[in-house]
DNA sequence: CCTGAAACTCCGTGATT
DNA sequence: AATCACGGAGTTTCAGG
């Protein structure tokens, strides 16, 4: 998959605002809307584009606490069933299987510290196969962006 | 800010696909396009909506390695200047100031393990005030979603 | 908070270079 | 891989219930 300068302009424009009309990108770039349309179709087909998503301001709906939880597993634990249980916890927004100290590493969002405690104690800690967890609460997020093209 | 069932339907639809036409949401919900348009304006004004973004498939552009890096700071380190330096590293996509073992916790994307090593050694480790770092490489990501409304 | 209608803008496609 | 042309859709605004 080759990406030229025009493709990059299209991508940067839609990464910034996914609802930008194709025609306004066309005017900016200096080629026709139909051409932008064709390129976008190709980019979508190539799987370079994962989708277009509205981003919700989590704190505006009361989710003010972001945390990372390192999860140590018991030797007999089965990863796939752990993941299945994690998916059932709506507060869990990311889950990774990692090298290093932990086995599973998750990002969770909560309304407040009490809500965080509830999820840790009554949800994550209760999953069969979880032995020990370690929690890092984000006091402030300073960077949040995508990889730059 | 009150969110009713119609607002939720609008939000869910645009979280899934930010380019969904307002009119098609209108047909789904059963009210006029103008009404959806008005509600969306209000949601945008209320700051509940953080934006609409194209999501790039990072691995399709060669960024196949995701890692989390816990950064220990020297007692004299100044957070704001550390953050400033981190922002200059394009591979750093998230940065948090956290409780727990670390002081700063970042998510970084790399093309491969060698590229990861380069960024750790020649970029992050070189920042003035950084004492020790600990890296967790994601071998697999199983969950990636937004908080559910 | 909704609607319908008008004016405007955009989308998607087919024919063409 | 770009262009033009065009009919169908979508967006935005506004007067009105």
CSV table of C-alpha atoms (C1' of nucleotides) in Angstrom, one decimal:
chain,number,residue,atom,x,y,z
A,1,UNK,CA,0.0,0.0,0.0
A,2,UNK,CA,1.5,3.3,-1.2
A,3,UNK,CA,0.5,6.5,0.5
A,4,UNK,CA,1.3,9.7,-1.3
A,5,UNK,CA,1.1,13.3,-0.2
A,6,UNK,CA,-2.6,13.7,-1.2
A,7,UNK,CA,-3.5,10.6,0.8
A,8,UNK,CA,-1.7,12.0,3.8
A,9,UNK,CA,-3.7,15.2,3.5
A,10,UNK,CA,-6.9,13.3,3.3
A,11,UNK,CA,-6.0,11.2,6.3
A,12,UNK,CA,-4.8,14.1,8.4
A,13,UNK,CA,-8.0,16.0,7.7
A,14,UNK,CA,-10.2,13.1,8.7
A,15,UNK,CA,-8.1,12.2,11.8
A,16,UNK,CA,-8.7,15.7,13.0
A,17,UNK,CA,-12.4,15.8,12.0
A,18,UNK,CA,-14.0,12.7,10.7
A,19,UNK,CA,-17.1,14.6,9.5
A,20,UNK,CA,-15.2,16.9,7.2
A,21,UNK,CA,-17.0,16.8,3.8
A,22,UNK,CA,-15.0,15.2,1.0
A,23,UNK,CA,-15.7,18.2,-1.1
A,24,UNK,CA,-14.0,20.6,1.4
A,25,UNK,CA,-11.0,18.3,1.5
A,26,UNK,CA,-11.1,18.4,-2.3
A,27,UNK,CA,-11.0,22.2,-2.4
A,28,UNK,CA,-8.1,22.2,0.2
A,29,UNK,CA,-6.1,19.7,-1.8
A,30,UNK,CA,-6.9,21.1,-5.2
A,31,UNK,CA,-8.4,18.1,-6.9
A,32,UNK,CA,-11.9,17.0,-7.6
A,33,UNK,CA,-14.3,15.5,-5.1
A,34,UNK,CA,-14.6,12.4,-7.2
A,35,UNK,CA,-10.8,11.9,-7.0
A,36,UNK,CA,-10.8,12.2,-3.2
A,37,UNK,CA,-13.8,9.9,-3.1
A,38,UNK,CA,-11.9,7.2,-5.1
A,39,UNK,CA,-8.8,7.6,-2.9
A,40,UNK,CA,-10.8,7.3,0.3
A,41,UNK,CA,-12.5,4.1,-1.0
A,42,UNK,CA,-9.0,2.7,-1.7
A,43,UNK,CA,-7.7,3.6,1.7
A,44,UNK,CA,-10.7,2.0,3.4
A,45,UNK,CA,-10.3,-1.1,1.4
A,46,UNK,CA,-6.6,-1.3,2.3
A,47,UNK,CA,-7.6,-1.6,6.0
A,48,UNK,CA,-5.5,1.5,6.7
A,49,UNK,CA,-8.6,3.1,8.1
A,50,UNK,CA,-10.1,1.4,11.1
A,51,UNK,CA,-13.2,3.4,11.3
A,52,UNK,CA,-14.6,6.8,12.2
A,53,UNK,CA,-15.7,7.4,15.7
A,54,UNK,CA,-17.2,10.1,17.8
A,55,UNK,CA,-15.1,10.6,20.9
A,56,UNK,CA,-17.0,11.1,24.2
A,57,UNK,CA,-15.7,13.4,26.8
A,58,UNK,CA,-15.7,10.9,29.6
A,59,UNK,CA,-15.5,13.4,32.4
A,60,UNK,CA,-18.6,15.1,31.1
A,61,UNK,CA,-20.6,12.0,31.8
A,62,UNK,CA,-19.1,11.5,35.2
A,63,UNK,CA,-16.2,9.2,34.5
A,64,UNK,CA,-13.4,11.3,36.0
A,65,UNK,CA,-11.0,8.6,37.1
A,66,UNK,CA,-8.7,6.8,34.7
A,67,UNK,CA,-6.5,3.9,36.0
A,68,UNK,CA,-4.2,1.2,34.8
A,69,UNK,CA,-4.3,-2.2,36.5
A,70,UNK,CA,-1.6,-4.7,36.3
A,71,UNK,CA,-3.0,-8.2,36.8
A,72,UNK,CA,-0.9,-11.1,37.9
A,73,UNK,CA,-2.4,-14.5,37.0
A,74,UNK,CA,-2.2,-17.8,38.7
A,75,UNK,CA,-0.1,-20.4,36.8
A,76,UNK,CA,-3.2,-22.4,35.9
A,77,UNK,CA,-5.2,-19.4,34.6
A,78,UNK,CA,-6.6,-19.6,31.1
A,79,UNK,CA,-6.1,-16.3,29.3
A,80,UNK,CA,-9.1,-16.5,27.1
A,81,UNK,CA,-11.5,-17.0,29.9
A,82,UNK,CA,-10.0,-14.2,31.9
A,83,UNK,CA,-10.5,-11.9,28.8
A,84,UNK,CA,-14.1,-13.1,28.5
A,85,UNK,CA,-14.7,-12.0,32.1
A,86,UNK,CA,-12.9,-8.7,31.6
A,87,UNK,CA,-15.1,-7.9,28.5
A,88,UNK,CA,-18.1,-8.2,30.7
A,89,UNK,CA,-16.9,-5.3,32.9
A,90,UNK,CA,-17.9,-2.1,31.1
A,91,UNK,CA,-15.4,0.0,32.9
A,92,UNK,CA,-12.5,-1.9,31.2
A,93,UNK,CA,-11.7,-0.1,28.0
A,94,UNK,CA,-8.4,-1.7,27.1
A,95,UNK,CA,-6.8,-5.0,27.8
A,96,UNK,CA,-3.3,-6.2,26.8
A,97,UNK,CA,-1.3,-9.3,27.3
A,98,UNK,CA,2.1,-8.1,28.2
A,99,UNK,CA,5.7,-9.0,28.8
A,100,UNK,CA,7.2,-7.8,32.1
A,101,UNK,CA,5.8,-7.9,35.6
A,102,UNK,CA,2.2,-8.5,34.8
A,103,UNK,CA,0.3,-10.9,32.6
A,104,UNK,CA,-2.6,-8.8,31.7
A,105,UNK,CA,-2.7,-5.0,31.8
A,106,UNK,CA,-5.9,-3.1,31.6
A,107,UNK,CA,-7.1,0.5,31.4
A,108,UNK,CA,-10.3,1.3,33.3
A,109,UNK,CA,-12.5,4.3,33.7
A,110,UNK,CA,-14.5,5.1,36.8
A,111,UNK,CA,-16.8,7.7,38.2
A,112,UNK,CA,-14.6,8.2,41.3
A,113,UNK,CA,-12.3,6.4,43.6
A,114,UNK,CA,-15.1,4.6,45.4
A,115,UNK,CA,-16.4,3.3,42.1
A,116,UNK,CA,-12.8,2.3,41.2
A,117,UNK,CA,-12.6,0.3,44.5
A,118,UNK,CA,-15.9,-1.4,43.8
A,119,UNK,CA,-14.8,-2.5,40.4
A,120,UNK,CA,-11.4,-3.7,41.6
A,121,UNK,CA,-12.7,-5.6,44.6
A,122,UNK,CA,-16.0,-7.0,43.3
A,123,UNK,CA,-15.2,-7.5,39.7
A,124,UNK,CA,-11.5,-7.8,38.7
A,125,UNK,CA,-10.3,-9.4,41.9
A,126,UNK,CA,-13.1,-11.9,41.8
A,127,UNK,CA,-12.2,-13.3,38.4
A,128,UNK,CA,-11.0,-16.9,38.7
A,129,UNK,CA,-7.3,-17.1,38.0
A,130,UNK,CA,-6.4,-13.5,39.1
A,131,UNK,CA,-3.9,-13.6,41.9
A,132,UNK,CA,-2.7,-10.1,42.6
A,133,UNK,CA,-3.4,-6.7,41.1
A,134,UNK,CA,-1.5,-3.5,41.2
A,135,UNK,CA,-3.3,-0.2,40.4
A,136,UNK,CA,-2.0,3.1,39.0
A,137,UNK,CA,-4.5,5.9,39.1
A,138,UNK,CA,-4.0,8.7,36.6
A,139,UNK,CA,-4.0,12.0,38.3
A,140,UNK,CA,-3.7,13.9,35.1
A,141,UNK,CA,-3.4,13.0,31.4
A,142,UNK,CA,-1.2,15.3,29.4
A,143,UNK,CA,-1.0,13.6,26.1
A,144,UNK,CA,-3.7,11.8,24.1
A,145,UNK,CA,-3.1,11.5,20.4
A,146,UNK,CA,-2.8,9.1,17.5
A,147,UNK,CA,0.4,8.1,15.7
A,148,UNK,CA,1.3,10.9,13.3
A,149,UNK,CA,1.2,10.2,9.6
B,1,UNK,CA,-26.7,18.2,31.1
B,2,UNK,CA,-29.6,15.8,30.6
B,3,UNK,CA,-29.3,13.0,28.1
B,4,UNK,CA,-32.4,11.2,27.1
B,5,UNK,CA,-33.0,8.0,25.1
B,6,UNK,CA,-32.9,9.8,21.8
B,7,UNK,CA,-29.6,11.5,22.6
B,8,UNK,CA,-28.2,8.1,23.6
B,9,UNK,CA,-29.2,6.6,20.2
B,10,UNK,CA,-27.6,9.5,18.4
B,11,UNK,CA,-24.4,9.1,20.4
B,12,UNK,CA,-24.2,5.3,20.0
B,13,UNK,CA,-24.7,5.6,16.3
B,14,UNK,CA,-21.9,8.2,15.9
B,15,UNK,CA,-19.5,6.4,18.3
B,16,UNK,CA,-19.9,3.4,16.0
B,17,UNK,CA,-19.6,5.4,12.8
B,18,UNK,CA,-19.0,9.1,13.0
B,19,UNK,CA,-19.9,9.5,9.3
B,20,UNK,CA,-23.4,8.2,9.7
B,21,UNK,CA,-25.7,10.7,8.0
B,22,UNK,CA,-28.0,12.6,10.4
B,23,UNK,CA,-30.9,11.7,8.2
B,24,UNK,CA,-30.3,8.0,8.5
B,25,UNK,CA,-30.1,8.4,12.3
B,26,UNK,CA,-33.4,10.4,12.0
B,27,UNK,CA,-35.1,7.6,10.2
B,28,UNK,CA,-33.8,5.0,12.7
B,29,UNK,CA,-35.0,7.1,15.7
B,30,UNK,CA,-38.2,8.2,14.1
B,31,UNK,CA,-38.0,12.0,14.3
B,32,UNK,CA,-37.0,14.6,11.8
B,33,UNK,CA,-33.5,15.3,10.6
B,34,UNK,CA,-33.8,18.9,11.8
B,35,UNK,CA,-34.5,17.6,15.3
B,36,UNK,CA,-31.5,15.3,15.3
B,37,UNK,CA,-29.4,18.2,14.0
B,38,UNK,CA,-30.5,20.4,16.8
B,39,UNK,CA,-29.8,17.8,19.5
B,40,UNK,CA,-26.4,17.2,18.0
B,41,UNK,CA,-25.6,20.9,18.1
B,42,UNK,CA,-26.6,20.9,21.8
B,43,UNK,CA,-24.5,17.9,22.6
B,44,UNK,CA,-21.5,19.5,20.9
B,45,UNK,CA,-21.9,22.7,22.7
B,46,UNK,CA,-22.2,20.9,26.0
B,47,UNK,CA,-18.7,19.5,25.5
B,48,UNK,CA,-20.0,15.9,25.9
B,49,UNK,CA,-18.6,15.4,22.4
B,50,UNK,CA,-14.9,15.6,22.1
B,51,UNK,CA,-14.7,15.3,18.4
B,52,UNK,CA,-15.0,12.9,15.5
B,53,UNK,CA,-11.9,11.1,14.5
B,54,UNK,CA,-10.7,8.7,11.8
B,55,UNK,CA,-8.9,5.8,13.5
B,56,UNK,CA,-5.8,4.7,11.7
B,57,UNK,CA,-4.9,1.0,11.8
B,58,UNK,CA,-1.5,1.4,13.3
B,59,UNK,CA,-0.2,-2.0,12.2
B,60,UNK,CA,-1.1,-1.2,8.6
B,61,UNK,CA,1.4,1.6,8.6
B,62,UNK,CA,4.1,-0.5,10.2
B,63,UNK,CA,3.6,0.3,13.9
B,64,UNK,CA,3.1,-3.2,15.2
B,65,UNK,CA,4.5,-2.8,18.7
B,66,UNK,CA,2.5,-1.2,21.5
B,67,UNK,CA,4.2,-0.7,24.9
B,68,UNK,CA,3.6,0.9,28.2
B,69,UNK,CA,6.5,2.6,30.0
B,70,UNK,CA,6.6,3.4,33.7
B,71,UNK,CA,8.9,6.3,34.3
B,72,UNK,CA,10.5,7.0,37.6
B,73,UNK,CA,11.6,10.6,38.1
B,74,UNK,CA,14.4,12.1,40.1
B,75,UNK,CA,13.2,14.1,43.1
B,76,UNK,CA,14.3,17.3,41.5
B,77,UNK,CA,12.6,16.7,38.2
B,78,UNK,CA,10.0,19.2,37.0
B,79,UNK,CA,7.0,17.5,35.6
B,80,UNK,CA,6.1,20.2,33.0
B,81,UNK,CA,9.4,20.1,31.4
B,82,UNK,CA,9.4,16.3,31.3
B,83,UNK,CA,6.0,16.4,29.5
B,84,UNK,CA,7.3,19.0,27.1
B,85,UNK,CA,10.0,16.6,26.1
B,86,UNK,CA,7.7,13.7,25.9
B,87,UNK,CA,5.4,15.6,23.5
B,88,UNK,CA,8.3,16.0,21.2
B,89,UNK,CA,8.5,12.2,20.8
B,90,UNK,CA,6.0,11.3,18.1
B,91,UNK,CA,5.8,7.6,19.3
B,92,UNK,CA,4.4,8.7,22.7
B,93,UNK,CA,0.6,8.7,22.3
B,94,UNK,CA,-0.5,8.9,25.9
B,95,UNK,CA,1.0,10.3,29.0
B,96,UNK,CA,-0.3,10.2,32.6
B,97,UNK,CA,0.8,11.4,35.9
B,98,UNK,CA,0.0,8.5,38.2
B,99,UNK,CA,-0.1,7.4,41.8
B,100,UNK,CA,1.7,4.1,42.6
B,101,UNK,CA,5.1,3.0,41.6
B,102,UNK,CA,5.8,5.4,38.8
B,103,UNK,CA,5.5,9.1,38.4
B,104,UNK,CA,4.8,9.2,34.7
B,105,UNK,CA,3.2,6.5,32.7
B,106,UNK,CA,3.2,6.6,28.9
B,107,UNK,CA,1.9,4.5,26.0
B,108,UNK,CA,4.1,4.3,23.0
B,109,UNK,CA,3.8,2.9,19.5
B,110,UNK,CA,6.8,1.5,17.6
B,111,UNK,CA,7.5,-0.2,14.3
B,112,UNK,CA,9.3,-3.1,16.0
B,113,UNK,CA,11.3,-4.0,19.0
B,114,UNK,CA,14.4,-2.4,17.7
B,115,UNK,CA,12.6,0.8,17.1
B,116,UNK,CA,11.2,0.6,20.6
B,117,UNK,CA,14.7,0.2,22.0
B,118,UNK,CA,15.9,3.2,20.0
B,119,UNK,CA,13.1,5.4,21.5
B,120,UNK,CA,13.6,4.1,25.0
B,121,UNK,CA,17.4,4.6,25.0
B,122,UNK,CA,17.9,7.6,22.8
B,123,UNK,CA,14.8,9.5,23.6
B,124,UNK,CA,13.0,8.7,26.9
B,125,UNK,CA,16.0,7.6,28.9
B,126,UNK,CA,17.8,10.8,27.8
B,127,UNK,CA,15.3,13.2,29.2
B,128,UNK,CA,16.7,15.2,32.1
B,129,UNK,CA,15.0,14.1,35.3
B,130,UNK,CA,14.2,10.6,34.2
B,131,UNK,CA,15.9,8.1,36.5
B,132,UNK,CA,14.6,4.6,35.8
B,133,UNK,CA,12.1,3.2,33.4
B,134,UNK,CA,10.2,-0.1,33.2
B,135,UNK,CA,8.7,-1.3,30.0
B,136,UNK,CA,5.7,-3.6,29.3
B,137,UNK,CA,5.3,-4.7,25.8
B,138,UNK,CA,1.9,-5.6,24.6
B,139,UNK,CA,1.9,-8.9,22.9
B,140,UNK,CA,-1.7,-8.8,22.1
B,141,UNK,CA,-4.6,-6.4,22.6
B,142,UNK,CA,-7.9,-8.0,23.3
B,143,UNK,CA,-10.1,-5.0,24.2
B,144,UNK,CA,-10.2,-1.5,22.8
B,145,UNK,CA,-13.4,0.4,23.3
B,146,UNK,CA,-15.0,3.5,24.7
B,147,UNK,CA,-17.0,3.8,27.8
B,148,UNK,CA,-20.5,2.7,27.0
B,149,UNK,CA,-23.4,5.1,27.2
C,1,DC,C1',-38.8,20.2,21.5
C,2,DC,C1',-40.7,19.1,17.4
C,3,DT,C1',-41.9,19.6,12.1
C,4,DG,C1',-41.9,20.7,7.1
C,5,DA,C1',-40.0,23.2,3.5
C,6,DA,C1',-36.6,25.8,1.2
C,7,DA,C1',-31.9,26.7,-0.1
C,8,DC,C1',-27.7,25.0,-0.2
C,9,DT,C1',-24.2,21.6,-0.2
C,10,DC,C1',-22.5,17.1,-0.7
C,11,DC,C1',-22.2,12.1,-2.3
C,12,DG,C1',-21.6,8.5,-5.5
C,13,DT,C1',-21.4,6.9,-10.0
C,14,DG,C1',-20.8,6.5,-14.9
C,15,DA,C1',-18.8,8.3,-19.0
C,16,DT,C1',-14.5,10.2,-20.6
C,17,DT,C1',-9.6,11.6,-21.1
D,1,DA,C1',-5.9,8.3,-11.7
D,2,DA,C1',-8.1,12.5,-12.7
D,3,DT,C1',-12.3,15.1,-14.6
D,4,DC,C1',-17.1,16.5,-15.6
D,5,DA,C1',-21.8,16.1,-15.1
D,6,DC,C1',-25.9,14.8,-12.8
D,7,DG,C1',-29.5,12.8,-10.0
D,8,DG,C1',-30.2,11.5,-5.5
D,9,DA,C1',-29.1,12.6,-0.5
D,10,DG,C1',-27.7,15.1,3.3
D,11,DT,C1',-27.2,19.6,5.9
D,12,DT,C1',-28.7,23.7,7.8
D,13,DT,C1',-31.8,27.2,8.8
D,14,DC,C1',-36.2,29.1,9.8
D,15,DA,C1',-41.0,30.0,10.6
D,16,DG,C1',-44.5,27.9,13.1
D,17,DG,C1',-47.1,24.5,16.5
